[in-house]
Short mmCIF file of C-alpha atoms in Angstrom, two decimals:
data_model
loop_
_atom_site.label_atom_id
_atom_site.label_comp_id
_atom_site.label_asym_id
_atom_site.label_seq_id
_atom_site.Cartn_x
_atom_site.Cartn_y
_atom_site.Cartn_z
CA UNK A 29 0.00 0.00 0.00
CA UNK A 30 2.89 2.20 1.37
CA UNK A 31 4.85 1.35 -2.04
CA UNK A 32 1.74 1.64 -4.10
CA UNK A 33 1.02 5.27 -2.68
CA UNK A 34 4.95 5.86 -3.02
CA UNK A 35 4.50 4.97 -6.95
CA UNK A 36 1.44 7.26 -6.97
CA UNK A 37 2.72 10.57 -5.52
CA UNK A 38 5.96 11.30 -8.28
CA UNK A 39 2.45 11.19 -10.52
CA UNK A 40 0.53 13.17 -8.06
CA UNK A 41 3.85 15.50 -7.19
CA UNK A 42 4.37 15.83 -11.34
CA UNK A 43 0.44 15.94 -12.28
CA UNK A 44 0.00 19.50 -11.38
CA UNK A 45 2.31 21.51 -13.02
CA UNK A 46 1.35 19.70 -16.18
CA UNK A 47 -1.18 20.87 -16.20
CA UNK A 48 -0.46 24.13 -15.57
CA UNK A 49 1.82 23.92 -18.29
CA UNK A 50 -0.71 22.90 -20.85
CA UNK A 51 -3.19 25.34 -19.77
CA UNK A 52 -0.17 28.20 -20.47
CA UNK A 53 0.37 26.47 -23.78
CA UNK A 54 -3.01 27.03 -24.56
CA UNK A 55 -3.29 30.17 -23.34
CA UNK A 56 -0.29 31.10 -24.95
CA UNK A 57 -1.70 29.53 -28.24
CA UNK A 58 -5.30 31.44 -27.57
CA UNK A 59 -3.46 34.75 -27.05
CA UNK A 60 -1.32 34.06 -30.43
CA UNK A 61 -4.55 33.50 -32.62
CA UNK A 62 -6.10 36.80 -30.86
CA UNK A 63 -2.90 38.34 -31.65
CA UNK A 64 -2.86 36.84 -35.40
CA UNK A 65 -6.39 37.67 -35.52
CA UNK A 66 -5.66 41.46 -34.72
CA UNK A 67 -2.39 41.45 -36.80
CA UNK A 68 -4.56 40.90 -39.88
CA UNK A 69 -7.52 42.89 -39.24
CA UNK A 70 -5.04 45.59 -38.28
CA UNK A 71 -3.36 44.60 -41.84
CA UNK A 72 -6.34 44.97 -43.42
CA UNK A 73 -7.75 48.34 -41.70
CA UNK A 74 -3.92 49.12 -43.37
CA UNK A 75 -4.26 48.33 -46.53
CA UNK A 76 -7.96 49.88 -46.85
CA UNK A 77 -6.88 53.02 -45.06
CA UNK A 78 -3.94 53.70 -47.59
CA UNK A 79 -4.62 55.17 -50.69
CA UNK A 80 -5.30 53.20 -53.78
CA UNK A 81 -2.44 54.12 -56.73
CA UNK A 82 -4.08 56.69 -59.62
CA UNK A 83 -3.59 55.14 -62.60
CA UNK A 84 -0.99 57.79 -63.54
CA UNK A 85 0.78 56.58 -60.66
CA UNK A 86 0.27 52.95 -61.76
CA UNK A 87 1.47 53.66 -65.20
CA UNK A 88 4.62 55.42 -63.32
CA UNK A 89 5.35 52.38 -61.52
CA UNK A 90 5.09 50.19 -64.54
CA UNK A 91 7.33 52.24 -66.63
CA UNK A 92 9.90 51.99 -64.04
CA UNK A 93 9.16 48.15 -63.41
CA UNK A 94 9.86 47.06 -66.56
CA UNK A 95 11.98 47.24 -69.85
CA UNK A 96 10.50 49.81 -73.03
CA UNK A 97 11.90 48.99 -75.65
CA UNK A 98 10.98 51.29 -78.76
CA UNK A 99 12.68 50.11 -82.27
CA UNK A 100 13.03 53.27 -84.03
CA UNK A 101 14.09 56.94 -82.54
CA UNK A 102 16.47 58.86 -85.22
CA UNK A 103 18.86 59.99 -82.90
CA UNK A 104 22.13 59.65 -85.33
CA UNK A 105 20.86 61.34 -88.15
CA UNK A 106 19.38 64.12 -86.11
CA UNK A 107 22.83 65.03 -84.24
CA UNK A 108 24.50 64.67 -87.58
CA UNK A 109 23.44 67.92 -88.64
CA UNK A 110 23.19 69.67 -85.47
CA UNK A 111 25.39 67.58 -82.48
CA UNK A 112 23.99 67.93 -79.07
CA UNK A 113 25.31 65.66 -76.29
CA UNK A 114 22.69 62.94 -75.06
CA UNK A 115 23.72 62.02 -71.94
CA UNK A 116 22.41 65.75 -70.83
CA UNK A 117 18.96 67.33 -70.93
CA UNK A 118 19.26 68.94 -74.75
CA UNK A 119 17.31 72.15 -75.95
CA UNK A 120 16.49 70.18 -79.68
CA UNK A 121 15.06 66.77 -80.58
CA UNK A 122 13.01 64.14 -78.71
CA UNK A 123 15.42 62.44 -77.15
CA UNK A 124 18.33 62.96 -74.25
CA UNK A 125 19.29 60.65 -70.87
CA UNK A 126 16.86 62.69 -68.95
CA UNK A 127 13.57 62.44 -70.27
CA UNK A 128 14.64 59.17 -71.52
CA UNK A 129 14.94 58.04 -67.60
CA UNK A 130 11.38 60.17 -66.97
CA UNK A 131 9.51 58.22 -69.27
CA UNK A 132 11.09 55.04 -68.31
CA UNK A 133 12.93 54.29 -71.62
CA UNK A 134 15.49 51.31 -71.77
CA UNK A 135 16.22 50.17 -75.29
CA UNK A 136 16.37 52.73 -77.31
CA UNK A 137 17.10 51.23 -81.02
CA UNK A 138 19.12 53.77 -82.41
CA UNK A 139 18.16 54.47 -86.31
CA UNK A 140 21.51 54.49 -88.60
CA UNK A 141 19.35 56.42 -91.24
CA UNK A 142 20.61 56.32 -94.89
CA UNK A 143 19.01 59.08 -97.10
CA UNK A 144 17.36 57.45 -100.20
CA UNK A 145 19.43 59.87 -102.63
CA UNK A 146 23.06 57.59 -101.67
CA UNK A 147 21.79 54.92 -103.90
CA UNK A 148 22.67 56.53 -106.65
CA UNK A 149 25.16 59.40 -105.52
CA UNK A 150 27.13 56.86 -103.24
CA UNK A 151 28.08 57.25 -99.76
CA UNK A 152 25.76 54.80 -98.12
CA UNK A 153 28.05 52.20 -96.49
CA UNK A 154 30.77 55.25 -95.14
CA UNK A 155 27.65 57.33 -94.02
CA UNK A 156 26.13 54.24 -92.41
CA UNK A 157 29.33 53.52 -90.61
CA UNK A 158 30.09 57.05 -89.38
CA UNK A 159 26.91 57.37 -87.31
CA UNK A 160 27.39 53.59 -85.94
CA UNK A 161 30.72 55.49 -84.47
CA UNK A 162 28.65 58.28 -83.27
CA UNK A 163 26.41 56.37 -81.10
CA UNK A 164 29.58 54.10 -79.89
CA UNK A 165 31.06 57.62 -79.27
CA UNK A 166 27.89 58.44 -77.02
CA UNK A 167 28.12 55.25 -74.96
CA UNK A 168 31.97 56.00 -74.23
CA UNK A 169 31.84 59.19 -73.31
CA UNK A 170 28.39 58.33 -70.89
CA UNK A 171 29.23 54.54 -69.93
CA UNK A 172 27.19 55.34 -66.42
CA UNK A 173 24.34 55.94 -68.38
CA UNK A 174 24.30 53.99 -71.93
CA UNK A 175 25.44 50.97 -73.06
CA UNK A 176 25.19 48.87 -76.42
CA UNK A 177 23.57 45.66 -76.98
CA UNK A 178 23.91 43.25 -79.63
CA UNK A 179 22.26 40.83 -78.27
CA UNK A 180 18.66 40.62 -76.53
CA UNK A 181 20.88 39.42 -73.75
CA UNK A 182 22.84 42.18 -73.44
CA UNK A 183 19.82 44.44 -73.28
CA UNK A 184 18.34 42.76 -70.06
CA UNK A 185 21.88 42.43 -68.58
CA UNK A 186 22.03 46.47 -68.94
CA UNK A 187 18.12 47.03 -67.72
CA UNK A 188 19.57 44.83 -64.70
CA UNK A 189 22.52 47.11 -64.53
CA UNK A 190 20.40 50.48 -64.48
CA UNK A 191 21.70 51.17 -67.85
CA UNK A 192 20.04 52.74 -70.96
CA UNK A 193 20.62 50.27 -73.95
CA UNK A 194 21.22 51.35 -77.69
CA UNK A 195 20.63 48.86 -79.73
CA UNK A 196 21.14 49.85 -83.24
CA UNK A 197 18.85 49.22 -86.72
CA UNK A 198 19.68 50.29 -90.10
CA UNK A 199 17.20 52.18 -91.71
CA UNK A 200 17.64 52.11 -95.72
CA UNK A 201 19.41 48.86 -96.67
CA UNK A 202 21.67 51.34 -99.58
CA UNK A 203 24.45 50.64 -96.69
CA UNK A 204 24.60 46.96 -98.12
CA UNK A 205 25.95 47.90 -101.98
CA UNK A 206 25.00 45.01 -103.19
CA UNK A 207 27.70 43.08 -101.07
CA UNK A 208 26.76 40.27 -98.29
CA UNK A 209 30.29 40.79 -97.07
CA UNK A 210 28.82 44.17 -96.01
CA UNK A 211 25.74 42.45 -93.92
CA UNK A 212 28.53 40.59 -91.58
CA UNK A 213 30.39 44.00 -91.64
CA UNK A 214 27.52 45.88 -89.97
CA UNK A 215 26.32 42.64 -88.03
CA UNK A 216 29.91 42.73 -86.47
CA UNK A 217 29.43 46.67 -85.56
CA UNK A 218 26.09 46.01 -83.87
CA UNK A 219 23.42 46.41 -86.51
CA UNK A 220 20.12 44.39 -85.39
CA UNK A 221 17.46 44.96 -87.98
CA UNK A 222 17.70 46.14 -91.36
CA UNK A 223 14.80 48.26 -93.20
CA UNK A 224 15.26 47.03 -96.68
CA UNK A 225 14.33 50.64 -98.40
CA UNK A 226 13.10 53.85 -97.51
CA UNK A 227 12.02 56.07 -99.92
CA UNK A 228 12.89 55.25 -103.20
CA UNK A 229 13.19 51.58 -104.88
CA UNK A 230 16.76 50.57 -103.93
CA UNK A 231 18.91 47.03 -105.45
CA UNK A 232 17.22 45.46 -102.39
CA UNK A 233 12.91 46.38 -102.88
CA UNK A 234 10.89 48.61 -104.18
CA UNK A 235 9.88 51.06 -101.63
CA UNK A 236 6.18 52.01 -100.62
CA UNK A 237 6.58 55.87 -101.00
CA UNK A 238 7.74 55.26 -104.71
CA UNK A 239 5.82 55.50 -107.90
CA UNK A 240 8.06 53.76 -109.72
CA UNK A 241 8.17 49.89 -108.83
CA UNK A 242 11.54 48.13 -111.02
CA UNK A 243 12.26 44.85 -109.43
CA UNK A 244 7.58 44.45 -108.46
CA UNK A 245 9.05 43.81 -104.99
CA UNK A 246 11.94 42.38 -103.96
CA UNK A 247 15.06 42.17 -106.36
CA UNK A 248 16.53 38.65 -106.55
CA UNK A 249 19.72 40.14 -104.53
CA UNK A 250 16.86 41.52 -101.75
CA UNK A 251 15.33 38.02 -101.56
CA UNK A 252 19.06 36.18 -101.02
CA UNK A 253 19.79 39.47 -98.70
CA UNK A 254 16.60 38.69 -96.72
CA UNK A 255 18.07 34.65 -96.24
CA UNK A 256 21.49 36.09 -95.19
CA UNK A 257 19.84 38.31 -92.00
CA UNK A 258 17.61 35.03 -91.01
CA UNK A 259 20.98 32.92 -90.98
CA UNK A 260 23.70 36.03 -89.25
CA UNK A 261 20.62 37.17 -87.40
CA UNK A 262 19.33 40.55 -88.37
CA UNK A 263 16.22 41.22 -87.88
CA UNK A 264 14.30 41.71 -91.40
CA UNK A 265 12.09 45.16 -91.28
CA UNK A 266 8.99 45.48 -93.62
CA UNK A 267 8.84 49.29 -92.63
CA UNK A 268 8.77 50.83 -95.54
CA UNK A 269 8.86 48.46 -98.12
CA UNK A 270 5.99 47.97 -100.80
CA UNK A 271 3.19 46.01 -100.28
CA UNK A 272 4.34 43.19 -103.28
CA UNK A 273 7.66 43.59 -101.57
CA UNK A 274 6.57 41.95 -98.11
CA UNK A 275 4.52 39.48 -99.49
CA UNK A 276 7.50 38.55 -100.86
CA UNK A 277 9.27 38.14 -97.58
CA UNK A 278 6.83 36.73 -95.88
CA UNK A 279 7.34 34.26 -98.41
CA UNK A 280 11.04 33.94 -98.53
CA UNK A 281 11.59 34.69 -94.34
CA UNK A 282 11.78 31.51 -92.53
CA UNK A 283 12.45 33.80 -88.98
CA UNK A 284 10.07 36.31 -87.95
CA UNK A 285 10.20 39.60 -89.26
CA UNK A 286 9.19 42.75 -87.73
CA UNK A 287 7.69 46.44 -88.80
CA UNK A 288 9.93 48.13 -86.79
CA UNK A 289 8.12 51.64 -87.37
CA UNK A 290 4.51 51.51 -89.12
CA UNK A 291 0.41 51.50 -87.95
CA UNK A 292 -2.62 50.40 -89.17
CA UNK A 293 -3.47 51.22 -93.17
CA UNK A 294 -7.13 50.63 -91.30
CA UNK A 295 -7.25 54.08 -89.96
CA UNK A 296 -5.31 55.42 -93.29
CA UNK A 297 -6.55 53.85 -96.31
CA UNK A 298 -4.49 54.08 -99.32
CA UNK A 299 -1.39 55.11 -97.25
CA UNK A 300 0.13 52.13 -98.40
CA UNK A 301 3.23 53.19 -95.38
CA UNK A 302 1.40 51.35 -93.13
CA UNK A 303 -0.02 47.74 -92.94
CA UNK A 304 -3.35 46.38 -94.28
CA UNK A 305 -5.46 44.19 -91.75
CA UNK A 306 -4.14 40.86 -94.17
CA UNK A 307 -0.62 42.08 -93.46
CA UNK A 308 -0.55 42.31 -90.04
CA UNK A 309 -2.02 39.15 -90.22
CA UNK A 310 0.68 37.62 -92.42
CA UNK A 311 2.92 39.07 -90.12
CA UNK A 312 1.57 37.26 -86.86
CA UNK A 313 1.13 33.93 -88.68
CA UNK A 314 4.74 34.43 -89.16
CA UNK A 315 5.52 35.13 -84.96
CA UNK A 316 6.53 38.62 -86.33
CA UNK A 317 5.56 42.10 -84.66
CA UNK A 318 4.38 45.68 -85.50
CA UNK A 319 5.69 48.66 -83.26
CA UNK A 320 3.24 51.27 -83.67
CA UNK A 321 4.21 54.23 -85.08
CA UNK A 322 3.33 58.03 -83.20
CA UNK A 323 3.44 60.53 -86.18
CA UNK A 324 0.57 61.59 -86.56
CA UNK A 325 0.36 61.75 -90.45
CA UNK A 326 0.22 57.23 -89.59
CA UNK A 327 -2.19 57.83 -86.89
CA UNK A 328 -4.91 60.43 -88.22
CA UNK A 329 -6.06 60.66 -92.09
CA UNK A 330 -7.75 64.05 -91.40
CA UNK A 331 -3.61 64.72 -90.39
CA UNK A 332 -2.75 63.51 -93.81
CA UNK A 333 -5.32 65.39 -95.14
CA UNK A 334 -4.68 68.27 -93.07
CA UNK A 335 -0.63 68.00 -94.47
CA UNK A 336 -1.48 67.39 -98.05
CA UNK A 337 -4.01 70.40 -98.70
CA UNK A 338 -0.64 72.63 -96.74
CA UNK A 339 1.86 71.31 -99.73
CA UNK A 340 -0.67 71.68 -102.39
CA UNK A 341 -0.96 75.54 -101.01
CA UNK A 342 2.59 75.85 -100.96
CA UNK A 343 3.33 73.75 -104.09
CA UNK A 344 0.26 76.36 -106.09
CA UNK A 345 2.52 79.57 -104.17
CA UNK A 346 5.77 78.90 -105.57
CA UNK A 347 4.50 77.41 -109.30
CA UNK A 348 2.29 81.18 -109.06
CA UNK A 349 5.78 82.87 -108.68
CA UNK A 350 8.20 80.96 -110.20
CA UNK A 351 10.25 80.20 -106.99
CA UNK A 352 12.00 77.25 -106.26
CA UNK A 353 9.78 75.53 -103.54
CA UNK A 354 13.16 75.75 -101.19
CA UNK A 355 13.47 79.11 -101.33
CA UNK A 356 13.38 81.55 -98.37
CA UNK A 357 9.75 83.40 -99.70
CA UNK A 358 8.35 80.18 -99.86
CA UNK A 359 9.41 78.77 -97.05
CA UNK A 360 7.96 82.11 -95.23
CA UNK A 361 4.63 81.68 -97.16
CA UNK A 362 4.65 78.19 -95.82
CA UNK A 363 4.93 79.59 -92.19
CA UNK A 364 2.03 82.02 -92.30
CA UNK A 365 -0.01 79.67 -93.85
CA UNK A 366 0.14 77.29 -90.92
CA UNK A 367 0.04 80.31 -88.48
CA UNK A 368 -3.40 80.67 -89.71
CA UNK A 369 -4.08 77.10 -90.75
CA UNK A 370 -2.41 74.81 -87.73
CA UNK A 371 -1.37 71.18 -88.31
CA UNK A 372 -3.86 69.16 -86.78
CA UNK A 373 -2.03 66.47 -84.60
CA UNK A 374 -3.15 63.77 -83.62
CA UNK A 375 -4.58 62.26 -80.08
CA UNK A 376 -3.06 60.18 -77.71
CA UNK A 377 -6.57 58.25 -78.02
CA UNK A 378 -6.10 57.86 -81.70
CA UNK A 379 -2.79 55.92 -81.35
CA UNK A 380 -4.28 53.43 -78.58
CA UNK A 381 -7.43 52.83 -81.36
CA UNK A 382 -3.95 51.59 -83.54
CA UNK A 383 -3.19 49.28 -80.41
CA UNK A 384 -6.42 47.82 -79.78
CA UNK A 385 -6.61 47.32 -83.55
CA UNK A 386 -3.88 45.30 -83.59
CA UNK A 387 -4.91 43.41 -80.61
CA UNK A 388 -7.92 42.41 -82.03
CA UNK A 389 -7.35 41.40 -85.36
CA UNK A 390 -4.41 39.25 -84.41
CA UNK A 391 -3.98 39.41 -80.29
CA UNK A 392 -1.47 40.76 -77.96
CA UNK A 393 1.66 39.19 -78.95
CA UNK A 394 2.30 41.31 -81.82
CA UNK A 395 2.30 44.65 -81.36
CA UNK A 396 4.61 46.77 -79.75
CA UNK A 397 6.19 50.90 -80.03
CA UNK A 398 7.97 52.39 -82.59
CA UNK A 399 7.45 56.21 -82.25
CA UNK A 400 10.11 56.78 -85.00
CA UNK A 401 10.93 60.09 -82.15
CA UNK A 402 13.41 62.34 -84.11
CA UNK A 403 12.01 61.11 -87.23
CA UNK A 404 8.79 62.86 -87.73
CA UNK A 405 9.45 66.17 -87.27
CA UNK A 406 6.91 68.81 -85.63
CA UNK A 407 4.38 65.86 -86.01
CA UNK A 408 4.33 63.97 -82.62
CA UNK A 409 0.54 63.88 -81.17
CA UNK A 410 -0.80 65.02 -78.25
CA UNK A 411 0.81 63.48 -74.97
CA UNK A 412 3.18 61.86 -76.59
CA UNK A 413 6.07 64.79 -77.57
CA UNK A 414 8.91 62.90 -76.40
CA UNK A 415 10.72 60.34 -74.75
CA UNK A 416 9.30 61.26 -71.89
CA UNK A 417 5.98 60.54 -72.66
CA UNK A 418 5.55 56.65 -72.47
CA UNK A 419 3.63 56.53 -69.29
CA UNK A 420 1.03 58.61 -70.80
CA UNK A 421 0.54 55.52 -73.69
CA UNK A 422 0.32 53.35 -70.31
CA UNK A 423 -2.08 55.23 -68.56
CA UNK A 424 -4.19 55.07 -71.64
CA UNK A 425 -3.79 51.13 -71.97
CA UNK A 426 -4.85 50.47 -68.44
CA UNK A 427 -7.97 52.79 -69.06
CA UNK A 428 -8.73 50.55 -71.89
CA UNK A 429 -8.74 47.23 -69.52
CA UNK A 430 -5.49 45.72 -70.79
CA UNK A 431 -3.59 44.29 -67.80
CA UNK A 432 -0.26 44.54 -66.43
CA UNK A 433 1.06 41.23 -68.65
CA UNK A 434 -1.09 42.50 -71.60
CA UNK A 435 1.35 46.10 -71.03
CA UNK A 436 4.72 44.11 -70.30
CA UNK A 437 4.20 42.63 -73.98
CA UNK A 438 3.92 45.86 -75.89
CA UNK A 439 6.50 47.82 -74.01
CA UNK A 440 8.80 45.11 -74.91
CA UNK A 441 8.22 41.48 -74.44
CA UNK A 442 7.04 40.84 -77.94
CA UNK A 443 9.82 42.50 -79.34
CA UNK A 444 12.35 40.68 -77.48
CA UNK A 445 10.56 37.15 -77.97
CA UNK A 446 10.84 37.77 -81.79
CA UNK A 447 14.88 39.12 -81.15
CA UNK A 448 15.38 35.79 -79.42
CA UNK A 449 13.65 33.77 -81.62
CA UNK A 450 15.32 35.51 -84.76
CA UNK A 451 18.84 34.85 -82.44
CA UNK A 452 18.08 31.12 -82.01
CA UNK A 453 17.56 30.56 -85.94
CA UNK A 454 20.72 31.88 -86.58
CA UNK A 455 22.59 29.85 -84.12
CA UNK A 456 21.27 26.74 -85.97
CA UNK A 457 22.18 28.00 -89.60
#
């Protein structure tokens, strides 16, 4: 009995604070849940009480968040004929480092623009290689702020590295003379996409802007030209080109191509500049893109209208006084008549109708921005001046509904899915 009760009372002695400690276990675990409990609600009061982002801000964050890419701004050409330095906040031009950074710009493609006249002058290959110095020139004497890329690699390496990429595309194949030993030349110095023509028919294609039409699209040097970028991997650019000629590629392309700087012939019929609805579906049945171009004489017909009742007037002034349509008086006559007759730009809203076009004749995977800044003179539209301006076309995208993915494509992702897939053909030819 004596033993018995001795066996009992370590269980007796020991039975108490047990118990004690499992009621402070649970009242420890009680008073964690109550805490939990007003953790989140207090979380939640939070993140009612603070104030929900304004699209604007939104479109801010996005910008910053991730890479814009836009394929065509005309840099070179422009500080050709009037040098400003870039990396600073310049008086001239749509484009410097500072509004660049403002609007959230990261790959810049930097046009090397070859005037249609060198064709037949000469010039086109030195020109084209002097202002792929230039912009090397820019990046060494700013390497804190700009880098190259020659690959679509390189570009997110430099967007990692809080560095503004210049990629570089050739506007005006000319540069090529009729020599693929020329294509690995300017592959070697950093050249990305080529735009067969630009003006005027070329020994590459016909161009859309020209009456006259010699090889009816491609030339058979323009078709082997077009094999040669899919196998060195340049990017082939229907921007500009003649509607026979990119039927033509489409046909003879086996990477996909891109339009590194047109719109929607929809909104601007007979414009044959930009691309028909079967185009731009040609194009996206080929995994190709089109970056949207911001002059307004793509965007708005009454703009082309608008533009081509101004050069009849001045055209009808100088033919009424024999002058040379060049000439000081009429370029002075040309100046009051817009003072009294203004160029009608376009509308921010107009160039999202040129997005959502896209998007719903062929989805969201092929579109993206090619503002062809620097390029279009006095003809930028409303909200979109400059460089500086690309949160405005984001602001207006996530008014329309598109989401946050649907905004990530178009600022860049399609381009550089079509870059990588254009890289990846090469490496296995």
């Amino acid at each position: 009995m004596s033993l018995s009760v001795k066996k009992n009372l370590p269980g007796k002695i020991y039975a108490k604070p047990l118990a004690v400690a499992v009621l402070i276990a649970l009242g420890l675990a009680i008073s964690g849940c109550q805490d939990n409990a007003s953790s989140s609600s207090q979380a939640e009061q939070s993140a009612a009480a603070a104030p929900k982002l304004s699209l604007a801000q939104q479109a801010n964050e996005i910008a910053k968040k991730y890479i814009i890419a836009d394929t065509h701004i005309d840099v070179p050409y422009r500080l050709e004929s009037q040098f400003e330095d870039v990396s600073e906040h310049t008086p001239h031009g749509d484009f410097d480092y500072p509004r660049a950074v403002a609007g959230g710009l990261n790959a810049a493609f930097m046009s090397i623009y070859i005037p249609a006249t060198l064709e037949k002058t000469g010039g086109s290959k030195a020109l084209a290689d002097n202002l792929i110095t230039m912009v090397e020139d820019i990046v060494k004497a700013a390497p804190n702020k700009f880098a190259l890329a020659y690959s679509s690699d390189d570009l997110s390496k430099n967007f990692a590295n809080g560095l503004i990429s210049l990629p570089m595309g050739m506007e005006n194949g000319s540069a090529i003379e009729g020599d693929l030993a020329n294509l690995k030349h300017f592959y070697d110095r950093g050249i990305r996409y080529i735009t067969l023509t630009h003006s005027k028919a070329n020994h590459i294609s016909d161009s859309s802007y020209d009456i006259e039409r010699p090889a009816k699209g491609l030339t058979d040097f323009g078709k082997e030209l077009v094999q040669a970028m899919n196998n060195i991997g340049v990017m082939v650019d229907v921007s500009h080109i003649s509607d026979e000629a990119f039927y033509q590629v489409m046909e003879v392309s086996k990477a996909p191509v891109i339009a590194s700087h047109s719109s929607a012939r929809h909104f601007t019929p007979g414009f044959e500049r930009n691309m028909s609805d079967d185009m731009i579906k040609l194009l996206a049945e080929n995994g190709g893109v089109i970056q949207i171009n911001f002059g307004s004489s793509f965007i708005s017909q009454a703009s082309i209208d608008k533009r081509n009742i101004h050069k009849a007037a001045v055209k009808a002034f100088a033919l009424e006084h024999g002058l040379d349509e060049k000439s000081e008086q009429v370029k002075e006559f040309s100046k009051a008549y817009l003072a009294k007759n203004p160029y009608l730009y376009a509308s921010l809203e107009q160039v999202l109708d040129h997005f959502d076009h896209v998007v719903k004749l062929v989805g969201i995977d092929y579109v993206g921005i090619g503002s062809d800044y620097d390029g279009v003179g006095d003809s930028l539209p409303t909200n979109l001046k400059d460089v500086a301006s690309y949160p405005n076309l984001i602001e207006g995208l996530l008014k329309r509904g598109y989401s946050e993915a649907d905004i990530v494509k178009i600022l860049s992702g399609n381009l550089m899915r079509v870059w990588q897939e254009v890289e990846a053909y090469a490496a296995e030819h």
